[in-house]
Coordinates of C-alpha atoms in Angstrom, one line a residue:
X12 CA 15.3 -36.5 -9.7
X13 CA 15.8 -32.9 -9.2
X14 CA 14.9 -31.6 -12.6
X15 CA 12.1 -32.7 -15.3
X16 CA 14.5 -34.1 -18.0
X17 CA 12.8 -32.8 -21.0
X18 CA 11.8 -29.0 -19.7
X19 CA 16.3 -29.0 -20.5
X20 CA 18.0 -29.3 -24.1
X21 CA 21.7 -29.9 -24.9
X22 CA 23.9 -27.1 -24.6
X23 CA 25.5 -25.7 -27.5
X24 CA 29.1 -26.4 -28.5
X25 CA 29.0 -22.9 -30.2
X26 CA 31.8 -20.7 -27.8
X27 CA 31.0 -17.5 -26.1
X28 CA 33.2 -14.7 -27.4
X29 CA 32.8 -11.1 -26.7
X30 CA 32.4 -9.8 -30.5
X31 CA 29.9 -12.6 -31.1
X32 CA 28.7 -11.5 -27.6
X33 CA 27.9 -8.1 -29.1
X34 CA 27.0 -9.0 -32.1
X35 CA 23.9 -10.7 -31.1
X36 CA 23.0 -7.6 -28.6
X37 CA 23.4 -5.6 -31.5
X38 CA 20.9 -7.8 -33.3
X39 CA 18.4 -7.8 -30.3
X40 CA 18.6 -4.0 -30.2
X41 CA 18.0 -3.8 -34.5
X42 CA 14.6 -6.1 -34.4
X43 CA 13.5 -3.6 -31.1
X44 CA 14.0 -0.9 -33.4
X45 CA 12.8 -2.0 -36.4
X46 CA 9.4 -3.8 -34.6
X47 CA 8.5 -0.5 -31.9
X48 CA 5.7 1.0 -33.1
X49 CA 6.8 4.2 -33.0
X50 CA 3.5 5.6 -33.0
X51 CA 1.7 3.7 -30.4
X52 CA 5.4 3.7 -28.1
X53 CA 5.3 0.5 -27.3
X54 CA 6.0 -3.1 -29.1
X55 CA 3.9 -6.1 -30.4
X56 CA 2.9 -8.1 -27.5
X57 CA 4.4 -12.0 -28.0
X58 CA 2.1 -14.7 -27.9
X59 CA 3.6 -16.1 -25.6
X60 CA 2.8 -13.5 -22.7
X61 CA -0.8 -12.3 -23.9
X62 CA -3.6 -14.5 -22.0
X63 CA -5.8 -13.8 -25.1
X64 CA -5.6 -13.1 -28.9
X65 CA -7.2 -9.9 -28.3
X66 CA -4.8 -8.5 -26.2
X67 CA -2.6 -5.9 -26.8
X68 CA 0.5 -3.9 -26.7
X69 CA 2.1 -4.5 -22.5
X70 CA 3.5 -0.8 -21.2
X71 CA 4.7 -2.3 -17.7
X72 CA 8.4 -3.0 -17.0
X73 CA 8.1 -6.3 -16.6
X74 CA 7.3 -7.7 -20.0
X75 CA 6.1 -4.3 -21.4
X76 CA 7.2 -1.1 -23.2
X77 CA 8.6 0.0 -20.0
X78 CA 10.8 -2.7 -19.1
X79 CA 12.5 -3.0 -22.7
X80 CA 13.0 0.7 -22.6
X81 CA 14.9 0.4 -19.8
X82 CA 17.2 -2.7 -21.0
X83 CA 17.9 -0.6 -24.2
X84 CA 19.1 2.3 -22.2
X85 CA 21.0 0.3 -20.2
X86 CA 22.7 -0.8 -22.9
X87 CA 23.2 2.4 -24.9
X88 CA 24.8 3.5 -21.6
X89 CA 27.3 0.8 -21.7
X90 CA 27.8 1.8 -25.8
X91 CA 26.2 -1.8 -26.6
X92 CA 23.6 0.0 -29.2
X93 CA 22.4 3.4 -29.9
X94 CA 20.6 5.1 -27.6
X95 CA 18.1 6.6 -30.0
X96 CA 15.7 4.0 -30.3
X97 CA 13.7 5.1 -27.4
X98 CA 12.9 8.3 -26.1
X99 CA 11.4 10.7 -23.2
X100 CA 8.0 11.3 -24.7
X101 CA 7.8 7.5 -25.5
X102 CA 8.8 6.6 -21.6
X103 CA 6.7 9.4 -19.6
X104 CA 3.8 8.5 -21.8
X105 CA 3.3 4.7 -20.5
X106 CA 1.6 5.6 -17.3
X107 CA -1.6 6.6 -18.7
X108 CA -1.3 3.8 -21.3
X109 CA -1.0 1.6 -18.1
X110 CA -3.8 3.1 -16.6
X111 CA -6.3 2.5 -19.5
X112 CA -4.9 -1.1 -20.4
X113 CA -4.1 -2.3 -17.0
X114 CA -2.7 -6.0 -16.1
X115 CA -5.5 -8.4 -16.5
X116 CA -4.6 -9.6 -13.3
X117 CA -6.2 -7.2 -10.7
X118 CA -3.1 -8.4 -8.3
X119 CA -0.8 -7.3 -10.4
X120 CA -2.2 -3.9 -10.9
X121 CA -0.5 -1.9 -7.8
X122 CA 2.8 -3.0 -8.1
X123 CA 6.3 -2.0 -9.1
X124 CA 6.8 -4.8 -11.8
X125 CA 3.5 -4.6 -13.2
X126 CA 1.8 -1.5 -12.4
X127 CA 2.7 2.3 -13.2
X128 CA 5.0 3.2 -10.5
X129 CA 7.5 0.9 -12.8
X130 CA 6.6 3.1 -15.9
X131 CA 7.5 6.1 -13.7
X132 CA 10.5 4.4 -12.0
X133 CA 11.9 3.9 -15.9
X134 CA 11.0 7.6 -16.7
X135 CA 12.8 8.4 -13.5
X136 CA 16.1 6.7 -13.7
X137 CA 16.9 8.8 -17.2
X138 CA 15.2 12.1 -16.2
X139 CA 14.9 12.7 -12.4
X140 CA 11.7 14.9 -11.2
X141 CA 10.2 15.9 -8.3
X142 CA 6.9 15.8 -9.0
X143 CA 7.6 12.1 -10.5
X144 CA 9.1 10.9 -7.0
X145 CA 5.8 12.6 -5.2
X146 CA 3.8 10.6 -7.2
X147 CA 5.8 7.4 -6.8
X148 CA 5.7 8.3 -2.8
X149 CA 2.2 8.0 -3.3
X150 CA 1.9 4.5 -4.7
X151 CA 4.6 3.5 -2.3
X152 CA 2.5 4.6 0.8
X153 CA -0.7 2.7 -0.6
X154 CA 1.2 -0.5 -0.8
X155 CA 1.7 -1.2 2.4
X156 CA -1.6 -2.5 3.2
X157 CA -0.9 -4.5 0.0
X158 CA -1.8 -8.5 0.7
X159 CA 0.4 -9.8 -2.0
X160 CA 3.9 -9.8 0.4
X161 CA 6.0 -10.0 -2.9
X162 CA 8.5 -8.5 -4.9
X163 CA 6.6 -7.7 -8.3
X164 CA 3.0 -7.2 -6.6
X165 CA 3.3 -6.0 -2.9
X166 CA 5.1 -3.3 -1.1
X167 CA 8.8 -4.9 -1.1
X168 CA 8.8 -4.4 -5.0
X169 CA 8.2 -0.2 -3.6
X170 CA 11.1 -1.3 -0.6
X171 CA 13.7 -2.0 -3.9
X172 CA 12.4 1.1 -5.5
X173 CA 13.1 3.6 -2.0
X174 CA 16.4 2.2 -1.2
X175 CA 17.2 3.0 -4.1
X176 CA 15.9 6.5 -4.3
X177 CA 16.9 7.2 -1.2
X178 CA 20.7 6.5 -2.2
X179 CA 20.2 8.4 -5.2
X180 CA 17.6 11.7 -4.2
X181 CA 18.9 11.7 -0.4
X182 CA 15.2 12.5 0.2
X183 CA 14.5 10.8 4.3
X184 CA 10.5 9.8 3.2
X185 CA 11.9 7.0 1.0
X186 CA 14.1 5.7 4.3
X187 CA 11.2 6.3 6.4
X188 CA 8.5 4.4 4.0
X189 CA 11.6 1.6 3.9
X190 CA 11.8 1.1 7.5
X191 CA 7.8 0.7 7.6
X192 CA 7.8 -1.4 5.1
X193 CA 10.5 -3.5 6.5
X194 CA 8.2 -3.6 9.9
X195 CA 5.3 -4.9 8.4
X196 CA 7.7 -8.0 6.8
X197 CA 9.4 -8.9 10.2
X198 CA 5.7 -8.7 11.8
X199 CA 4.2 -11.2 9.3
X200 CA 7.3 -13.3 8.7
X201 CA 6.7 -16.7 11.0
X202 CA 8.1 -19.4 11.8
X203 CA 6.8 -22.7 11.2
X204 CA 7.9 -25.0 14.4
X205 CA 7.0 -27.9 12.3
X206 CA 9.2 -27.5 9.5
X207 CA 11.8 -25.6 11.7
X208 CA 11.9 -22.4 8.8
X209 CA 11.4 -18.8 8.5
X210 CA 8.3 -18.1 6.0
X211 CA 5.9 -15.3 4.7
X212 CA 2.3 -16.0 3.3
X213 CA 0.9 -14.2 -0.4
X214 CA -2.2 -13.6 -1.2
X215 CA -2.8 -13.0 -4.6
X216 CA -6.5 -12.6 -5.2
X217 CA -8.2 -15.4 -3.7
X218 CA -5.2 -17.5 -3.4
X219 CA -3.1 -18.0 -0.3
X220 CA 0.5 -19.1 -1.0
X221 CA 3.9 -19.8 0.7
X222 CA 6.4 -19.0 -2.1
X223 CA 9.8 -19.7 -1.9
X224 CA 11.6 -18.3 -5.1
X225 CA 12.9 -15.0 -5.7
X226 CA 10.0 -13.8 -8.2
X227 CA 7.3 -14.0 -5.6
X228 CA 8.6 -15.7 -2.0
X229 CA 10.8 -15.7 0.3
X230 CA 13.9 -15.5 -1.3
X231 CA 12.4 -12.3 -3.2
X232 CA 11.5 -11.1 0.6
X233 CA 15.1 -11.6 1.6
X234 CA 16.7 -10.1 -1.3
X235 CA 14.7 -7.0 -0.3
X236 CA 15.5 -6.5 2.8
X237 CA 19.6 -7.1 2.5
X238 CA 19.4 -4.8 -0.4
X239 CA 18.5 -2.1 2.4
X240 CA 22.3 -2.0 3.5
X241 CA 22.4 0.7 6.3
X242 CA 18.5 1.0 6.5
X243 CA 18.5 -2.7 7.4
X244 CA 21.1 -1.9 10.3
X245 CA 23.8 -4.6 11.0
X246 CA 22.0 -6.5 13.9
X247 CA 19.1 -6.9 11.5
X248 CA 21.0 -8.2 9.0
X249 CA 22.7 -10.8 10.9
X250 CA 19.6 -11.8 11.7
X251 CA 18.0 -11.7 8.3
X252 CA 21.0 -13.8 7.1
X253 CA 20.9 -16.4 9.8
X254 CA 17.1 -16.9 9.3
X255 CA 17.8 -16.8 5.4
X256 CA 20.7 -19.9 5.9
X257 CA 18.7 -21.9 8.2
X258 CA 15.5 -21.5 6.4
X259 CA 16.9 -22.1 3.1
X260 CA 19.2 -25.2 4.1
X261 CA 16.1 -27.1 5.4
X262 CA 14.5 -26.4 2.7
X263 CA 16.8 -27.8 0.3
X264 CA 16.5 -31.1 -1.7
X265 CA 20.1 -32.6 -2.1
X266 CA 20.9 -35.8 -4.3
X267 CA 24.3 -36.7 -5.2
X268 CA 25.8 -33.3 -4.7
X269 CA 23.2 -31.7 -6.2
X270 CA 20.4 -28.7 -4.9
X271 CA 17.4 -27.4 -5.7
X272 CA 14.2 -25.6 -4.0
X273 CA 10.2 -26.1 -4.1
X274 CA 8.1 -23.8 -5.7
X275 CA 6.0 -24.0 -2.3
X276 CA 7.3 -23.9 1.4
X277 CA 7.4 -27.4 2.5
X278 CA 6.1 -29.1 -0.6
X279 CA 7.2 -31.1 -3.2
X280 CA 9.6 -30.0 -5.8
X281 CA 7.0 -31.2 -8.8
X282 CA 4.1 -28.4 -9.4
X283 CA 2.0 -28.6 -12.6
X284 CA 4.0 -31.8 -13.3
X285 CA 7.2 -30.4 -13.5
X286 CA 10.8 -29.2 -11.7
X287 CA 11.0 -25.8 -11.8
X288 CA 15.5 -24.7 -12.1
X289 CA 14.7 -21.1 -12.6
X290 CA 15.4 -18.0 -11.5
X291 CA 11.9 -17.5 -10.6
X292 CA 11.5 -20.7 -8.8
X293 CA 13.8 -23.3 -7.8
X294 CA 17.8 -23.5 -7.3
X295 CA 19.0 -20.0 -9.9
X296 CA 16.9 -17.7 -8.2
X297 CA 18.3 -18.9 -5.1
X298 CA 21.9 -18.5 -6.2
X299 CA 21.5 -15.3 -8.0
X300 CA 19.3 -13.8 -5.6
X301 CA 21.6 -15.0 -2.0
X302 CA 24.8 -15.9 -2.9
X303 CA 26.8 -13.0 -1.3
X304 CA 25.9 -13.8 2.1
X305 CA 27.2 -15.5 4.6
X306 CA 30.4 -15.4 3.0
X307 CA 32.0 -17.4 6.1
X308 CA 29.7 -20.2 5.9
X309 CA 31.4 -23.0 4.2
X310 CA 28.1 -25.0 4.8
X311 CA 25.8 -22.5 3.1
X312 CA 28.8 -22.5 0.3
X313 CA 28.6 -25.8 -0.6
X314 CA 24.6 -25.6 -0.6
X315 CA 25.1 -23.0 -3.0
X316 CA 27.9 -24.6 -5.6
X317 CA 25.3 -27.9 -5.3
X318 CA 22.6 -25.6 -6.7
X319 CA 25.4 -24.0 -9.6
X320 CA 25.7 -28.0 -10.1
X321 CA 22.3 -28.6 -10.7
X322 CA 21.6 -26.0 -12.9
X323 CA 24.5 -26.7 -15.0
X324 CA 24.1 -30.6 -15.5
X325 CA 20.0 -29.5 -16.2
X326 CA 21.4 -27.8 -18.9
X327 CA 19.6 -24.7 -21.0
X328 CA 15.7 -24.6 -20.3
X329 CA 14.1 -25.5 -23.8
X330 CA 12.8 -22.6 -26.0
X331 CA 12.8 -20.1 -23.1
X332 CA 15.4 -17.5 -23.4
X333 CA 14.5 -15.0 -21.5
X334 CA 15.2 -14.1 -17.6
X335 CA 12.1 -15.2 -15.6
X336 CA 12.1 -18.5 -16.7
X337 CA 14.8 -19.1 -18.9
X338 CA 18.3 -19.9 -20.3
X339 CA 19.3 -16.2 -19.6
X340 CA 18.0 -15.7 -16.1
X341 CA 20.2 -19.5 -15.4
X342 CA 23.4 -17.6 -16.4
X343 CA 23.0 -15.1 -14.3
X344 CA 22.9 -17.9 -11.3
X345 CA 26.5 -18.8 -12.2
X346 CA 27.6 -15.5 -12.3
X347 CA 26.8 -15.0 -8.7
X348 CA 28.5 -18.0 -8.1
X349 CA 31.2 -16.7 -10.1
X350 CA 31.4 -13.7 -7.4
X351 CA 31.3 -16.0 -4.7
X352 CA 33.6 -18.6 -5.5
X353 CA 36.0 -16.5 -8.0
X354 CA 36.7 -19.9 -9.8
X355 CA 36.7 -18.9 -13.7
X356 CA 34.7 -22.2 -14.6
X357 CA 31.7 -20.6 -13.3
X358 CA 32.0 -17.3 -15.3
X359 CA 32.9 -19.9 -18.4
X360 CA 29.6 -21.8 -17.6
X361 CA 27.9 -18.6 -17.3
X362 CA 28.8 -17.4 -20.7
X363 CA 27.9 -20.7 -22.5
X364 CA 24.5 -20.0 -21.1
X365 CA 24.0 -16.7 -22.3
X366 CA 25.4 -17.8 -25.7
X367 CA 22.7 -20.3 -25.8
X368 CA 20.3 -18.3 -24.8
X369 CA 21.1 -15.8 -27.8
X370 CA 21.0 -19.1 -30.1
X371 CA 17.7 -19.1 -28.9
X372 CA 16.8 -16.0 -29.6
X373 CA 17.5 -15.7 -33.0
X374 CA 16.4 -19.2 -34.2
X375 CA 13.3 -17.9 -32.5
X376 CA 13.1 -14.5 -34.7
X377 CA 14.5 -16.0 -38.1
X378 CA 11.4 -18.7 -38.0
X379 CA 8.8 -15.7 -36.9
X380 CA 10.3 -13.0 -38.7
X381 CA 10.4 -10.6 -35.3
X382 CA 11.7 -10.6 -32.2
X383 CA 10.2 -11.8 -28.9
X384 CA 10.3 -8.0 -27.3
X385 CA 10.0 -8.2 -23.5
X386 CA 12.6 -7.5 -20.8
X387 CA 11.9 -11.2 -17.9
X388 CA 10.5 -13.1 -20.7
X389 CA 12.1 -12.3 -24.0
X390 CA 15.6 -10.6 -25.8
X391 CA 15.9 -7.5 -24.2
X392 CA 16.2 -9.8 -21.6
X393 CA 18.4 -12.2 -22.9
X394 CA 20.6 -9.1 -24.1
X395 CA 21.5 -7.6 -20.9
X396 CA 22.6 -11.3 -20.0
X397 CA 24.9 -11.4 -22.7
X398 CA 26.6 -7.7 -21.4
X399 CA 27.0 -8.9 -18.0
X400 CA 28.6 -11.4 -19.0
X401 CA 30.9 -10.0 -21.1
X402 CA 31.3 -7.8 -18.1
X403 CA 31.8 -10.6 -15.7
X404 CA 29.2 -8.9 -13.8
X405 CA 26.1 -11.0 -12.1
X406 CA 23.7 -7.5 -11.3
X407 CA 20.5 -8.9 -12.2
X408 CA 18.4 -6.4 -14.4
X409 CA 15.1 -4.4 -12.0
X410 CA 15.5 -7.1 -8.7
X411 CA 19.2 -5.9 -8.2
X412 CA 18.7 -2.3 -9.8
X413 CA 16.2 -0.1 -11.5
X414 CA 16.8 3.3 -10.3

């Protein structure tokens, strides 16, 4: 078995059309607007992501102010909803909220996802400063002593961030703190002779841990550096890539066609008593996160189109809408296979997702009376899934672009 059955429900037979499509983003954005508290800045913290009753309003990108900010003017760009629900004074304010309410993970504290350079990265993207990118420099340099080795907590999350501002501010620091950061990940990425793969090793507190998925391992790691285009350089690359193939086919578990990947380098595909198909573990992160390589490789193809299997036949992931975990970040796996493979049924299987996902959503709101607001774990989430795919486009929100 390469899922757990009942962490899956039925698709629905409802079709994916691209007024309904808008329609529910339209939706999303109303409940953000009508539940921001416009003057705190920031929106009721689900219960679902607060790790006590006493805590409050989040601010950081990832389920936070911050990040749902950033989906809503992403989609006010695209003319999906009006770009007036959130606005400068709201954004640039969310460091200092950060800074007094911080993560209660003390991990998580320093990173891009979770810590204030995203706040400023948000603030940046709509209203470019200098003294903004000084500031993110300096959270960028102090990462790389990080020991967390991971996209939302460690120094690739700042990697993502430079390449990006390098492409956009032309400024050389951001290439030069991308090519140190890139040397400290070749320098602690090993090989394991007996499992024959390519690996890195988190520490998140006290915790050692070889992750594999895109949220926090070595798919995450990988995405990072091919991201770099030219800073990576081409004989890098090939490298990365052949590493990223090898690695990733041994580490595969295939049954009848089928694909998926271990929370854990080398270890079992049930954690906490349960298969993870996600995009933060397991075969969608895999998919979304490494499809375009290797475009030649008919092996690594059909590796791939065995995971798009899996996550199809698993079905939506029950009462979890959102990105991280959820029916919405699954749809974005077929879309990448979509741009692989060009075949239409994955685009089609794609949007039945993200149509479910949005059934989600709202039976979720009309029983609680307000929206689940949080960009990887709730609707703003679920509403740039719905865009891209009415866009047919499989750019996955913050990990593919933020800047």
């Amino acid at each position: 078995m390469l899922f757990t059955p009942e962490r899956h429900e039925p698709l629905t037979d409802r079709p994916f059309t691209e007024a309904g499509a808008r329609a529910a983003i339209a939706r999303i954005a109303g409940r953000a607007e009508a539940d921001l508290d416009r003057a705190d800045g920031r929106w009721p913290l689900d219960r679902e992501d607060a790790d006590s009753e006493e805590e409050g309003p989040a601010s950081a990108v990832y389920h936070g102010a911050a990040g749902i900010a950033w989906a809503l003017g992403e989609l006010a760009d695209t003319g999906y909803c009006s770009p007036d629900i959130v606005d400068r004074e709201q954004v640039e304010s969310l460091e200092a909220k950060l800074a007094a309410e911080p993560d209660p993970f003390d991990y998580a504290a320093n990173g891009v996802w979770f810590g204030p350079a995203g706040t400023l990265a948000v603030a940046e993207h709509r209203w470019p400063d200098a003294s903004r990118r000084d500031r993110l420099f300096e959270l960028a340099r102090a990462s790389l002593t990080d020991p967390a080795l991971d996209i939302m907590f460690g120094h690739p999350g700042y990697m993502a961030l430079a390449a990006e501002l390098h492409a956009r501010a032309g400024e050389e620091r951001w290439a030069e703190f991308w090519a140190d950061g890139a040397e400290r990940l070749f320098d602690e990425w090993w090989y394991d002779e007996a499992l024959g793969v390519w690996a890195w090793t988190q520490r998140f507190g006290e915790k050692d841990a070889r992750y594999l998925g895109a949220a926090h391992g070595l798919v995450g790691n990988l995405h990072v550096l091919l991201r770099g285009g030219d800073l990576l350089g081409a004989d890098r690359r090939s490298e990365v890539e052949r590493r990223a193939v090898e690695t990733l086919t041994r580490l595969a578990v295939v049954e009848d066609g089928r694909a998926n990947w271990s929370t854990d380098v080398g270890e079992s595909l049930v954690a906490n008593d349960r298969i993870r198909v996600q995009w933060c573990h397991g075969a969608a992160g895999v998919m979304s996160t490494l499809a375009k390589i290797a475009s030649a490789d008919e092996e690594w193809g059909e590796l791939l189109l065995a995971g798009g299997r899996l996550v199809w036949e698993a079905g939506p992931i029950r009462d979890a809408p959102g990105l991280c975990h959820g029916t919405a970040g699954n749809a974005y796996a077929l879309l990448a296979l979509w741009e692989r493979t060009k075949n239409e049924q994955w685009l089609d299987r794609a949007r039945a997702f993200a149509q479910h996902a949005a059934l989600q959503a709202e039976a979720r709101a009309a029983r609680l009376g307000h929206g689940w607001h949080s960009l990887f774990t709730g609707d703003e989430g679920v509403a740039m899934a719905l865009a891209s795919c009415i866009e047919a486009d499989a750019v996955f929100p913050v990990a593919d672009r933020l800047i």
